Amino acid sequence: MSTKKVWFITGASKGFGLEFIKQLLAKGDAVAATSRNLSQLKEAAATNGDNFLPLEMEITSEASVKEAIEATIAAFGRIDMLVNNAGYGLVGGVEELTDAEARRNFDVNVFGSLNVIRAAMPQLRKQGSGHILNFSSIAGVTGSFPAFGIYCATKFAVNGFTEALALEAKPFGI
């Protein structure tokens, strides 16, 4: 039985996402990596091969996320590890940030991750297995970061739905 895993990683063109790509491919796992900018992702990853599937995806678009999940399943037949890494920090006092700025931060950091989870769960349930890793932050544990109130709120939300999802998905082997 092969120990090769299939990974689906959001926000993969830099930072932790890019590091995941490099380490997982070196290990022999298959990686579907997503970014808003496909050429930037390909350039950053600097790799080709049958185990690497770079995908352009807009995490705030349910249709785009669904297409990326379907492309991954078509290419690799399954998803073993889903990594919700896409997100960004937002600096500004709670009273200073506009409604649009705050909503955009929630759209990416919270609702984007939920889009990916909703799109992947049918496949994970069908398999009867899988892991979901949602990146958060110390800012999701304590709000003691002046000028990061909205960002903290997004990370508190991620932590909250992750805890609930762990209990909801456990009976399905996820």
GROMACS .gro file of C-alpha atoms in nm:
model
  174
    1MET     CA    1   0.000   0.000   0.000
    2SER     CA    2   0.139   0.339  -0.101
    3THR     CA    3   0.194   0.605   0.162
    4LYS     CA    4   0.183   0.879  -0.103
    5LYS     CA    5  -0.064   1.147   0.001
    6VAL     CA    6  -0.258   1.394  -0.211
    7TRP     CA    7  -0.248   1.749  -0.074
    8PHE     CA    8  -0.471   2.044  -0.168
    9ILE     CA    9  -0.307   2.368  -0.054
   10THR     CA   10  -0.449   2.722  -0.076
   11GLY     CA   11  -0.231   3.031  -0.076
   12ALA     CA   12   0.062   2.835  -0.215
   13SER     CA   13   0.264   3.095  -0.405
   14LYS     CA   14   0.459   3.216  -0.100
   15GLY     CA   15   0.524   3.161   0.268
   16PHE     CA   16   0.408   2.840   0.433
   17GLY     CA   17   0.216   2.730   0.123
   18LEU     CA   18   0.524   2.743  -0.096
   19GLU     CA   19   0.732   2.566   0.167
   20PHE     CA   20   0.470   2.290   0.180
   21ILE     CA   21   0.497   2.242  -0.197
   22LYS     CA   22   0.874   2.202  -0.187
   23GLN     CA   23   0.884   1.964   0.107
   24LEU     CA   24   0.590   1.750  -0.001
   25LEU     CA   25   0.708   1.706  -0.359
   26ALA     CA   26   1.057   1.617  -0.234
   27LYS     CA   27   0.891   1.349  -0.019
   28GLY     CA   28   0.704   1.210  -0.321
   29ASP     CA   29   0.353   1.323  -0.235
   30ALA     CA   30   0.113   1.474  -0.489
   31VAL     CA   31   0.030   1.843  -0.451
   32ALA     CA   32  -0.251   2.051  -0.594
   33ALA     CA   33  -0.146   2.407  -0.515
   34THR     CA   34  -0.367   2.712  -0.556
   35SER     CA   35  -0.308   3.083  -0.595
   36ARG     CA   36  -0.491   3.381  -0.739
   37ASN     CA   37  -0.203   3.422  -0.985
   38LEU     CA   38  -0.109   3.105  -1.174
   39SER     CA   39   0.207   3.241  -1.335
   40GLN     CA   40   0.334   3.365  -0.997
   41LEU     CA   41   0.263   3.023  -0.846
   42LYS     CA   42   0.445   2.838  -1.124
   43GLU     CA   43   0.743   3.072  -1.105
   44ALA     CA   44   0.766   3.045  -0.726
   45ALA     CA   45   0.729   2.667  -0.720
   46ALA     CA   46   0.982   2.625  -1.002
   47THR     CA   47   0.879   2.265  -1.055
   48ASN     CA   48   0.697   2.042  -1.301
   49GLY     CA   49   0.595   1.682  -1.294
   50ASP     CA   50   0.305   1.447  -1.262
   51ASN     CA   51   0.282   1.503  -0.885
   52PHE     CA   52   0.234   1.880  -0.912
   53LEU     CA   53  -0.091   2.047  -1.018
   54PRO     CA   54  -0.076   2.428  -1.005
   55LEU     CA   55  -0.423   2.583  -1.009
   56GLU     CA   56  -0.549   2.939  -1.036
   57MET     CA   57  -0.827   2.983  -0.781
   58GLU     CA   58  -1.012   3.275  -0.627
   59ILE     CA   59  -1.091   3.155  -0.276
   60THR     CA   60  -1.389   3.392  -0.239
   61SER     CA   61  -1.560   3.238  -0.544
   62GLU     CA   62  -1.751   2.916  -0.476
   63ALA     CA   63  -1.740   2.830  -0.848
   64SER     CA   64  -1.363   2.880  -0.869
   65VAL     CA   65  -1.305   2.670  -0.557
   66LYS     CA   66  -1.532   2.393  -0.686
   67GLU     CA   67  -1.342   2.384  -1.017
   68ALA     CA   68  -1.009   2.353  -0.834
   69ILE     CA   69  -1.133   2.071  -0.611
   70GLU     CA   70  -1.278   1.888  -0.914
   71ALA     CA   71  -0.952   1.932  -1.109
   72THR     CA   72  -0.759   1.785  -0.816
   73ILE     CA   73  -0.985   1.481  -0.794
   74ALA     CA   74  -0.968   1.435  -1.172
   75ALA     CA   75  -0.588   1.448  -1.164
   76PHE     CA   76  -0.514   1.248  -0.849
   77GLY     CA   77  -0.837   1.060  -0.767
   78ARG     CA   78  -0.861   1.181  -0.410
   79ILE     CA   79  -0.766   1.442  -0.150
   80ASP     CA   80  -0.597   1.325   0.168
   81MET     CA   81  -0.483   1.654   0.318
   82LEU     CA   82  -0.663   1.985   0.272
   83VAL     CA   83  -0.462   2.288   0.385
   84ASN     CA   84  -0.648   2.618   0.420
   85ASN     CA   85  -0.346   2.847   0.422
   86ALA     CA   86  -0.471   3.143   0.215
   87GLY     CA   87  -0.533   3.459   0.413
   88TYR     CA   88  -0.390   3.796   0.500
   89GLY     CA   89  -0.337   4.028   0.792
   90LEU     CA   90  -0.519   4.359   0.812
   91VAL     CA   91  -0.380   4.652   1.008
   92GLY     CA   92  -0.606   4.929   1.132
   93GLY     CA   93  -0.806   5.022   1.434
   94VAL     CA   94  -1.153   4.872   1.458
   95GLU     CA   95  -1.314   5.215   1.424
   96GLU     CA   96  -1.082   5.319   1.140
   97LEU     CA   97  -1.124   5.033   0.895
   98THR     CA   98  -1.404   5.064   0.643
   99ASP     CA   99  -1.686   4.818   0.618
  100ALA     CA  100  -1.545   4.702   0.283
  101GLU     CA  101  -1.198   4.642   0.431
  102ALA     CA  102  -1.336   4.443   0.723
  103ARG     CA  103  -1.570   4.238   0.504
  104ARG     CA  104  -1.290   4.158   0.256
  105ASN     CA  105  -1.075   4.027   0.541
  106PHE     CA  106  -1.361   3.802   0.656
  107ASP     CA  107  -1.435   3.699   0.296
  108VAL     CA  108  -1.080   3.571   0.245
  109ASN     CA  109  -0.980   3.447   0.591
  110VAL     CA  110  -1.312   3.295   0.700
  111PHE     CA  111  -1.555   3.247   0.413
  112GLY     CA  112  -1.278   3.147   0.171
  113SER     CA  113  -1.176   2.860   0.398
  114LEU     CA  114  -1.541   2.762   0.436
  115ASN     CA  115  -1.579   2.757   0.055
  116VAL     CA  116  -1.290   2.511   0.031
  117ILE     CA  117  -1.424   2.292   0.311
  118ARG     CA  118  -1.774   2.277   0.161
  119ALA     CA  119  -1.635   2.188  -0.181
  120ALA     CA  120  -1.404   1.916  -0.047
  121MET     CA  121  -1.626   1.752   0.215
  122PRO     CA  122  -1.831   1.538  -0.025
  123GLN     CA  123  -1.510   1.379  -0.156
  124LEU     CA  124  -1.365   1.331   0.192
  125ARG     CA  125  -1.690   1.170   0.313
  126LYS     CA  126  -1.694   0.945   0.004
  127GLN     CA  127  -1.338   0.833   0.081
  128GLY     CA  128  -1.415   0.792   0.451
  129SER     CA  129  -1.090   0.968   0.532
  130GLY     CA  130  -0.893   1.290   0.511
  131HIS     CA  131  -0.752   1.571   0.719
  132ILE     CA  132  -0.835   1.941   0.713
  133LEU     CA  133  -0.570   2.184   0.839
  134ASN     CA  134  -0.694   2.540   0.887
  135PHE     CA  135  -0.418   2.795   0.940
  136SER     CA  136  -0.492   3.041   1.215
  137SER     CA  137  -0.280   3.258   1.440
  138ILE     CA  138  -0.210   3.347   1.800
  139ALA     CA  139  -0.446   3.633   1.710
  140GLY     CA  140  -0.723   3.374   1.713
  141VAL     CA  141  -0.653   3.296   2.077
  142THR     CA  142  -0.608   3.644   2.216
  143GLY     CA  143  -0.723   3.979   2.085
  144SER     CA  144  -0.436   4.159   2.256
  145PHE     CA  145  -0.306   4.309   1.933
  146PRO     CA  146  -0.395   4.677   1.894
  147ALA     CA  147  -0.466   4.770   1.530
  148PHE     CA  148  -0.538   4.405   1.443
  149GLY     CA  149  -0.891   4.376   1.584
  150ILE     CA  150  -1.062   4.270   1.261
  151TYR     CA  151  -0.783   4.026   1.175
  152CYS     CA  152  -0.812   3.881   1.527
  153ALA     CA  153  -1.186   3.842   1.477
  154THR     CA  154  -1.130   3.645   1.155
  155LYS     CA  155  -0.888   3.411   1.329
  156PHE     CA  156  -1.121   3.363   1.627
  157ALA     CA  157  -1.385   3.263   1.372
  158VAL     CA  158  -1.149   3.015   1.204
  159ASN     CA  159  -1.068   2.857   1.539
  160GLY     CA  160  -1.437   2.833   1.629
  161PHE     CA  161  -1.557   2.667   1.309
  162THR     CA  162  -1.253   2.437   1.311
  163GLU     CA  163  -1.342   2.307   1.656
  164ALA     CA  164  -1.704   2.245   1.551
  165LEU     CA  165  -1.601   2.089   1.218
  166ALA     CA  166  -1.368   1.843   1.394
  167LEU     CA  167  -1.667   1.703   1.584
  168GLU     CA  168  -1.900   1.712   1.283
  169ALA     CA  169  -1.653   1.535   1.051
  170LYS     CA  170  -1.518   1.275   1.294
  171PRO     CA  171  -1.795   1.018   1.228
  172PHE     CA  172  -1.693   1.026   0.858
  173GLY     CA  173  -1.328   0.944   0.929
  174ILE     CA  174  -1.217   1.303   0.870
   0.00000   0.00000   0.00000
